[in-house]
Tab-separated table of C-alpha atoms and ligand atoms in Angstrom:
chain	number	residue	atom	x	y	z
A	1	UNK	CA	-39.651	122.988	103.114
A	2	UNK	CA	-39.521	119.405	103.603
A	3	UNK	CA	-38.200	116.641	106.146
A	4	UNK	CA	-37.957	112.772	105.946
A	5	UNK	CA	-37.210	111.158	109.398
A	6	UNK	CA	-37.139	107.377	110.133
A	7	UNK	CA	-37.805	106.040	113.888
A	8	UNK	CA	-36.703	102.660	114.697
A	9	UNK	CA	-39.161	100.053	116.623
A	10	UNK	CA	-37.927	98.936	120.086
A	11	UNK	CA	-38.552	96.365	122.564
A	12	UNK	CA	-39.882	97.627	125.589
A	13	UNK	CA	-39.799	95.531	129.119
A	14	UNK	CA	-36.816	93.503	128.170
A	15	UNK	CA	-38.204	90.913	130.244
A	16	UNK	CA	-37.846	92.112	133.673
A	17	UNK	CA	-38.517	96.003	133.776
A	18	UNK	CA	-42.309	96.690	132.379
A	19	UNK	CA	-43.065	99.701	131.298
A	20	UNK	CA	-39.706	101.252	132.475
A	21	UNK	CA	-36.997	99.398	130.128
A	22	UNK	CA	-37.182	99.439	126.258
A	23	UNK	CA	-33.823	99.523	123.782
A	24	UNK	CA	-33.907	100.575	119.844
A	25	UNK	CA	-32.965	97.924	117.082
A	26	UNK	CA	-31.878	99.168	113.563
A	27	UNK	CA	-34.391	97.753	111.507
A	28	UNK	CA	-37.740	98.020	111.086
A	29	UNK	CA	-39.117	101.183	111.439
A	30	UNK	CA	-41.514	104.137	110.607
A	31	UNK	CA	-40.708	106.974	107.959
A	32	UNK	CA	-42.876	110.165	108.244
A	33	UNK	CA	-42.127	113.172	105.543
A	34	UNK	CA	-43.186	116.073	106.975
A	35	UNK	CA	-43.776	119.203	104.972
A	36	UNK	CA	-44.515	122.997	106.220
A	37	UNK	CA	-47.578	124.365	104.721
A	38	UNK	CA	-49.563	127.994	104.622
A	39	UNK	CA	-53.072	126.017	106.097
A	40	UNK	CA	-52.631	126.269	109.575
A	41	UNK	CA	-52.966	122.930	111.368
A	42	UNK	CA	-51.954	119.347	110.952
A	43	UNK	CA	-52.780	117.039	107.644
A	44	UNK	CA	-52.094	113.971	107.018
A	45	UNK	CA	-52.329	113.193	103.603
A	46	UNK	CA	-51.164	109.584	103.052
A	47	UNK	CA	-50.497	106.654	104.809
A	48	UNK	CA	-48.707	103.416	103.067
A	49	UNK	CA	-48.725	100.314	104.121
A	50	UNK	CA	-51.646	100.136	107.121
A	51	UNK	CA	-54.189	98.721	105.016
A	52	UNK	CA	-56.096	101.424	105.396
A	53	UNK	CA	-56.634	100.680	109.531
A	54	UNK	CA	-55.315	103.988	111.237
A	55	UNK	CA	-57.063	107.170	111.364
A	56	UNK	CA	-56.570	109.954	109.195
A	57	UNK	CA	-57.773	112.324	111.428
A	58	UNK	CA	-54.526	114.305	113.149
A	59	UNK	CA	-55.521	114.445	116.487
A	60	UNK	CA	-56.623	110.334	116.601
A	61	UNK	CA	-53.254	109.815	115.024
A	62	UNK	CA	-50.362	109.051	117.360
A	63	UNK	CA	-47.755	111.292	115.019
A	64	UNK	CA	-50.568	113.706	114.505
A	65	UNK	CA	-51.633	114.168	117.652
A	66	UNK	CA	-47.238	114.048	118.335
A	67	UNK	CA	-47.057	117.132	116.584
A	68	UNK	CA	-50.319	118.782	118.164
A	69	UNK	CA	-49.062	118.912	121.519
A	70	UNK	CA	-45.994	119.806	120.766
A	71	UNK	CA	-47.397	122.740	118.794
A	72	UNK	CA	-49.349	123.807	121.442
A	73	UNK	CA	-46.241	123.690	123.823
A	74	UNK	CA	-44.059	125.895	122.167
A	75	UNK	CA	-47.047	128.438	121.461
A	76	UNK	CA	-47.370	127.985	117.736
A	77	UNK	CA	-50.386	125.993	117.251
A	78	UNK	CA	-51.645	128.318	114.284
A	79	UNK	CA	-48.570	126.445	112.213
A	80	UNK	CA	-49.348	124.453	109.209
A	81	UNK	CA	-47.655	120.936	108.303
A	82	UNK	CA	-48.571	118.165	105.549
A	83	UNK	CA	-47.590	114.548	106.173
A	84	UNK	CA	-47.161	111.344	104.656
A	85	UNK	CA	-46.286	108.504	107.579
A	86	UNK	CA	-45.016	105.449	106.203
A	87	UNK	CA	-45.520	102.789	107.912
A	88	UNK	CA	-42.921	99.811	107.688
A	89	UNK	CA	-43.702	97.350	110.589
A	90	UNK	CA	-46.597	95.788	111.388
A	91	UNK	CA	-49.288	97.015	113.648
A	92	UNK	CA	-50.220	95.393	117.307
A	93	UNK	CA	-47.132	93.622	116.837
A	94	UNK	CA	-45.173	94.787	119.987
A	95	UNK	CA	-42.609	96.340	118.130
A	96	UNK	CA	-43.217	99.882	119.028
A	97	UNK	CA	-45.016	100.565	115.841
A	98	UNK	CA	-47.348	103.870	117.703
A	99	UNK	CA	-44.317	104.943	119.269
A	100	UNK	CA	-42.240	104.516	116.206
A	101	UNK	CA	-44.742	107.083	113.983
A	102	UNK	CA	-45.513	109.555	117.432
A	103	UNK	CA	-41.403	109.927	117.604
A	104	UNK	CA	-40.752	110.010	113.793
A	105	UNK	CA	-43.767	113.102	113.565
A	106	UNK	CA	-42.507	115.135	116.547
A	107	UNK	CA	-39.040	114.758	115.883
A	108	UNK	CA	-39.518	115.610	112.396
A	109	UNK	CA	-41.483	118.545	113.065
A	110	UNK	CA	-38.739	119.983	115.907
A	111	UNK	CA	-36.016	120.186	113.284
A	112	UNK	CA	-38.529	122.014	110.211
A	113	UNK	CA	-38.760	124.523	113.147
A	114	UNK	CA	-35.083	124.677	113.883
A	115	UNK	CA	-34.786	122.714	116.705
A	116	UNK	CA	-36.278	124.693	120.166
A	117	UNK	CA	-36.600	121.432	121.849
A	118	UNK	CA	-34.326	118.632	122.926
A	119	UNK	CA	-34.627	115.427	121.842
A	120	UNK	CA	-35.414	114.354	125.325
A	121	UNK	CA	-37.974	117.419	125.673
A	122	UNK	CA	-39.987	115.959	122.887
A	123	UNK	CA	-40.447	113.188	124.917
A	124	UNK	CA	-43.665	113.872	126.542
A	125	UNK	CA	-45.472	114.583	123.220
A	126	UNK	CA	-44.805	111.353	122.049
A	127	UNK	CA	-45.797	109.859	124.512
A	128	UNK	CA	-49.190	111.571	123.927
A	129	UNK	CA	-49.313	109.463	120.860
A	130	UNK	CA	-48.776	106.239	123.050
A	131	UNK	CA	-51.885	107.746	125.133
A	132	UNK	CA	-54.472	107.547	122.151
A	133	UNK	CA	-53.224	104.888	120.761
A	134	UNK	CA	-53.512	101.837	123.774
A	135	UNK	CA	-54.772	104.159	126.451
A	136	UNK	CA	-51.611	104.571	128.403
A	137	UNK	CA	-49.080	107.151	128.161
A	138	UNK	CA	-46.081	104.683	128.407
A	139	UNK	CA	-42.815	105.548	127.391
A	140	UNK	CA	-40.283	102.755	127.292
A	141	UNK	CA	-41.170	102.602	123.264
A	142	UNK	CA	-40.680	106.325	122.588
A	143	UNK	CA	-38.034	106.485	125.182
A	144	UNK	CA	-35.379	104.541	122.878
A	145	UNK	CA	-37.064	105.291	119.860
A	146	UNK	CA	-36.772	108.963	120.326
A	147	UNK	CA	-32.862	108.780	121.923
A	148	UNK	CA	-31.766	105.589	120.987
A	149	UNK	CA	-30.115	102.556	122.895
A	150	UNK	CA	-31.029	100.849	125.975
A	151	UNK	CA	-33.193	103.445	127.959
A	152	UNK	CA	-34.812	103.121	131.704
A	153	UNK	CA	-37.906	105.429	132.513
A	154	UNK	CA	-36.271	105.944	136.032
A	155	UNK	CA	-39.912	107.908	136.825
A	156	UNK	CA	-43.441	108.947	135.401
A	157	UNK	CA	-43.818	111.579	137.706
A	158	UNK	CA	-41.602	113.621	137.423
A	159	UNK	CA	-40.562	112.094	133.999
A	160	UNK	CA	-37.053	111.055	134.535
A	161	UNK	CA	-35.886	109.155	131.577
A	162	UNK	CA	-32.321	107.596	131.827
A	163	UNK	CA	-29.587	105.728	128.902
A	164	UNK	CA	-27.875	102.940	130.024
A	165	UNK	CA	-24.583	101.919	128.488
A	166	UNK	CA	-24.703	98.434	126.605
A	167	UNK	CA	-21.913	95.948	125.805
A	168	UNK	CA	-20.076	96.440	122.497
A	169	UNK	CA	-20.744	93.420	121.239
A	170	UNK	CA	-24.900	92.702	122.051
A	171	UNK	CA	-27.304	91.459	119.339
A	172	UNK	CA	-31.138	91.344	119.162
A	173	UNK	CA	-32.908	88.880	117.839
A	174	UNK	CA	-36.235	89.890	117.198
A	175	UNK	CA	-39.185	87.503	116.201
A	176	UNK	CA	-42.698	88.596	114.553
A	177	UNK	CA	-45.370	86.248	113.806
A	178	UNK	CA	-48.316	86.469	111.754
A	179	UNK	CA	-50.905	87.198	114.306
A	180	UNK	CA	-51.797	90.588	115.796
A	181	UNK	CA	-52.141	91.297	119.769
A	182	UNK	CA	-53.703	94.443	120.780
A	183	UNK	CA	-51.853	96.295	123.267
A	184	UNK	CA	-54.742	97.571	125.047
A	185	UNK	CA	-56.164	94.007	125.836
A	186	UNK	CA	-52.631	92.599	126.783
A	187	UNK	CA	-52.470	95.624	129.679
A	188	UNK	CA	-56.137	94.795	129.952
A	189	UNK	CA	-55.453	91.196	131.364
A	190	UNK	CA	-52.906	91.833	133.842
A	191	UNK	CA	-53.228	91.795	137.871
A	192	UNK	CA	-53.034	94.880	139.747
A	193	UNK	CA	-51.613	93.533	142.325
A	194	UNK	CA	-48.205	91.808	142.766
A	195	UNK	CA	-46.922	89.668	145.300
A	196	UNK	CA	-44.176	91.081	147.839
A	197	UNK	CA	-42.219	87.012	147.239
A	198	UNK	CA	-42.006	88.511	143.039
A	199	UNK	CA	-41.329	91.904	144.362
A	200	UNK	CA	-38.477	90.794	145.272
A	201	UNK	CA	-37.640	88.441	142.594
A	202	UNK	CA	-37.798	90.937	140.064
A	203	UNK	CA	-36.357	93.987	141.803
A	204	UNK	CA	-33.251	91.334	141.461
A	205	UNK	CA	-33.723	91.102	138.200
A	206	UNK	CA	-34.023	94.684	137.506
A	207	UNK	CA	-30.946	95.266	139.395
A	208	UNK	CA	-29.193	92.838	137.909
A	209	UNK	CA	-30.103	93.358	134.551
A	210	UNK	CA	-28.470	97.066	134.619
A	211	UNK	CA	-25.761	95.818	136.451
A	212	UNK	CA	-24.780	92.990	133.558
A	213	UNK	CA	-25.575	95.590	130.479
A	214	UNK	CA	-23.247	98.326	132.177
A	215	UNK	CA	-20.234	96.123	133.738
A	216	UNK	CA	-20.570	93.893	130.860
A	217	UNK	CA	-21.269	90.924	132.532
A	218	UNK	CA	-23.130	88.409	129.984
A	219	UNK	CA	-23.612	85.551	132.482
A	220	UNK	CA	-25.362	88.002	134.623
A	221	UNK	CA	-27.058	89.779	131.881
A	222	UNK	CA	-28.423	86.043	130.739
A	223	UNK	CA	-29.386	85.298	134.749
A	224	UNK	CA	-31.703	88.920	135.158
A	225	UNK	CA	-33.557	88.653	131.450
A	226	UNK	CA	-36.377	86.595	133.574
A	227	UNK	CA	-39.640	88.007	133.997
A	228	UNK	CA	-41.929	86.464	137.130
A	229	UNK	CA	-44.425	88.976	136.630
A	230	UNK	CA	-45.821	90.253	132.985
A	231	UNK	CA	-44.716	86.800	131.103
A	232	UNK	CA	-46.633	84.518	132.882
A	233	UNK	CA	-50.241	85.979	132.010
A	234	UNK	CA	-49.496	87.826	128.845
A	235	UNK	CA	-47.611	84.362	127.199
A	236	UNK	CA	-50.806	82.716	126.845
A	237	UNK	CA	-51.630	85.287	123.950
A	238	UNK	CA	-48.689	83.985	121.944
A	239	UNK	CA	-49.000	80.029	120.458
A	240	UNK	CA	-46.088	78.005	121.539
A	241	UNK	CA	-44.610	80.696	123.625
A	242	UNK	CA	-42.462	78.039	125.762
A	243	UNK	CA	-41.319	76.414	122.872
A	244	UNK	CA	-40.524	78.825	121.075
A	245	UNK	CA	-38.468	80.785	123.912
A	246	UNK	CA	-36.326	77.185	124.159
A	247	UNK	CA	-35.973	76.960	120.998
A	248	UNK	CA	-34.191	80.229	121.409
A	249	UNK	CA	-32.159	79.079	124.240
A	250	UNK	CA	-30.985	76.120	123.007
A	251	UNK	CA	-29.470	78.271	119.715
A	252	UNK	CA	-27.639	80.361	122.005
A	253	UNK	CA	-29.852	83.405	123.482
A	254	UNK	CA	-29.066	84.776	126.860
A	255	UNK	CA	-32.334	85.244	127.298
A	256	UNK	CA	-35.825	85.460	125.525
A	257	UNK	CA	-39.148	87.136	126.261
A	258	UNK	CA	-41.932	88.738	125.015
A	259	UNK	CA	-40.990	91.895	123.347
A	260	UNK	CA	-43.587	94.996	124.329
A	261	UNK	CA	-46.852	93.733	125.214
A	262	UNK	CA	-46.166	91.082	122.032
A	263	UNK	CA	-47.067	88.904	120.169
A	264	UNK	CA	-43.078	89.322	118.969
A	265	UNK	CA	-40.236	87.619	120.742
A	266	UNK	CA	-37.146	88.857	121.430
A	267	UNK	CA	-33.523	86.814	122.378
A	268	UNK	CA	-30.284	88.854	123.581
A	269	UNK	CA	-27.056	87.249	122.125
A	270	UNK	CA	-23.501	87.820	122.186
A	271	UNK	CA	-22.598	87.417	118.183
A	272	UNK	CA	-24.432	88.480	115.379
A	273	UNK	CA	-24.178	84.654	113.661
A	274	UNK	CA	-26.161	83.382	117.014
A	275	UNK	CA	-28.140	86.316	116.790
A	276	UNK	CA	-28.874	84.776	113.160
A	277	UNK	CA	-29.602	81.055	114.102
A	278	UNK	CA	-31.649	82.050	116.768
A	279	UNK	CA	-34.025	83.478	114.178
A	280	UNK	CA	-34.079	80.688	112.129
A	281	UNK	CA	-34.641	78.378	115.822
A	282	UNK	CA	-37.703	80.644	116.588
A	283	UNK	CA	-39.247	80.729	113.093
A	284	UNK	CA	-39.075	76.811	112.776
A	285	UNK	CA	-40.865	76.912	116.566
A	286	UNK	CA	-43.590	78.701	114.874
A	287	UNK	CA	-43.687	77.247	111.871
A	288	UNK	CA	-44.199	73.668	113.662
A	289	UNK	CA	-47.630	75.008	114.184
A	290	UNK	CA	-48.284	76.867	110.912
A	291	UNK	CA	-47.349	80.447	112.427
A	292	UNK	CA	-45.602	81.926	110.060
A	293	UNK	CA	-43.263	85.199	111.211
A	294	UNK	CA	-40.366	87.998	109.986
A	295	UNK	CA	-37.139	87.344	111.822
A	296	UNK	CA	-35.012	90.706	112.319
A	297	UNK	CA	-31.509	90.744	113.783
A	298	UNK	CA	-29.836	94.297	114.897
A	299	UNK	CA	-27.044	95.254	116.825
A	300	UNK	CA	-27.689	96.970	119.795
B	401	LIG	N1	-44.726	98.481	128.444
B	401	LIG	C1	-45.785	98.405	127.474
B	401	LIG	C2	-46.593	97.150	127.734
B	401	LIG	C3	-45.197	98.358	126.105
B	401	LIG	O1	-45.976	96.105	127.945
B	401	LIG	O2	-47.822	97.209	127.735
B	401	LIG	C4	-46.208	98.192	125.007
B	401	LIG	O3	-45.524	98.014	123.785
């Protein structure tokens, strides 16, 4: 018996709400095939396109070690699986790649079994994968990956993971280029400490954000995707972040930021052809310094 499940990437902070907002696009994506087997325990058995760069191993794998805990949870850790994770984004790209396999594994192995968990209890074990793979057991990738949409981690403890309802008409622009940031480093570099004058700013932001996604309100939606924060250090790890972002607003974005903890961009618009030419804006930004990049556009 045998199972082939996709998991979108996401982009997790949408500007403003780090580590606690993240939405799914439709494209790209990780496919893991997932097949029962009499050896007891977890093998993976192939991995296309990582170059060879992620472990093998199960438990050092974020879908292996996905399915582990899961395993464990619902006292059947004596079951056997094979699996083959293809892997169709890039990695360290800030596109939710480790979240994208850890949801694809788990949620794969949940229906083989005939589904005893929700999609939403599944959630944890995923984000074990996120926990060996940047040290940090975040889940505003796995969160949207796993149910899909725009979703707010309300609380880490107690987990309380939350959907949000998004405008009919909302388009993601999503920009990767050529260069690799790992995730660990860009948490790595950030301040511990936050001012109470951009408390404020972006608890505004945060509020106003849901607020414009849920009413719609697009003016207000363009006003909150502003991050006072996260951006500020972690843009410096991106070449030609500023004019790249411009380049994005002047096609038309609502807003533009970094998307997870980056190197990728992403820009909110209204209309899918917008949605298009901001692309093409944010690729010739790179470009003008020899960055090359994939441009992906989804509906959200
Ligand atoms: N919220 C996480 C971070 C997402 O920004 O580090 C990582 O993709």
């Amino acid at each position: 018996e045998s199972i082939r499940v996709f998991a979108p990437a996401t982009v997790a902070n949408v500007a403003c709400g780090f580590d606690i907002f993240g939405f799914a696009v439709a494209s790209p994506g990780d496919e893991v095939v997932l097949t029962r087997s009499e050896t007891p325990g977890v093998r993976i058995t192939d991995i296309i396109g990582d170059e060879g760069r992620l472990p093998r191993e199960a438990s050092r794998n974020t879908a292996g070690i996905s399915i582990q805990k899961y395993l464990q949870h619902i006292g059947q850790p004596e079951l056997g699986f094979e699996m083959v994770l293809n892997k169709q984004m890039p990695l360290g790209s800030g596109l939710g790649s480790s979240a994208a396999s850890a949801v694809a594994g788990v949620f794969a192995a949940n229906e083989l079994l005939g589904r005893p968990l929700t999609p939403l209890q599944l959630l944890p074990f995923a984000m074990e994968g996120e926990r060996i793979a940047c040290g940090s057991a975040h889940a505003d990738n796995v969160g949207p990956s796993l149910l899909g949409g725009f979703v707010v981690v309300r609380s880490y403890n107690p987990l309380d993971v939350v959907r949000i309802q998004t405008p009919a008409s909302l388009y993601c622009t999503l920009v990767h280029p050529d260069i690799e940031v790992n995730t660990k480093d860009a948490r790595f570099i950030l301040k511990n400490e936050v001012s109470l004058k951009n408390t404020i700013i972006q608890m505004g932001n945060v509020a106003g954000l849901i607020a414009g996604l849920m009413t719609p309100d697009y003016d207000l939606i363009s006003r909150s995707l502003v991050d006072v924060i996260i951006e500020p250090v972690r843009s410096i790890l991106i070449p030609e972040f500023n004019e790249v972002k411009q380049a994005a607003l002047d096609a038309g974005a609502l807003g533009c930021s970094i998307s997870g903890s980056g190197p990728s961009m992403f820009a909110l618009s209204r209309d899918a052809d917008v949605a298009e030419r901001i692309g093409a804006a944010m690729q010739q930004a790179f470009l003008a310094v020899g960055i090359t990049s994939e441009a992906y556009v989804s509906e959200i």
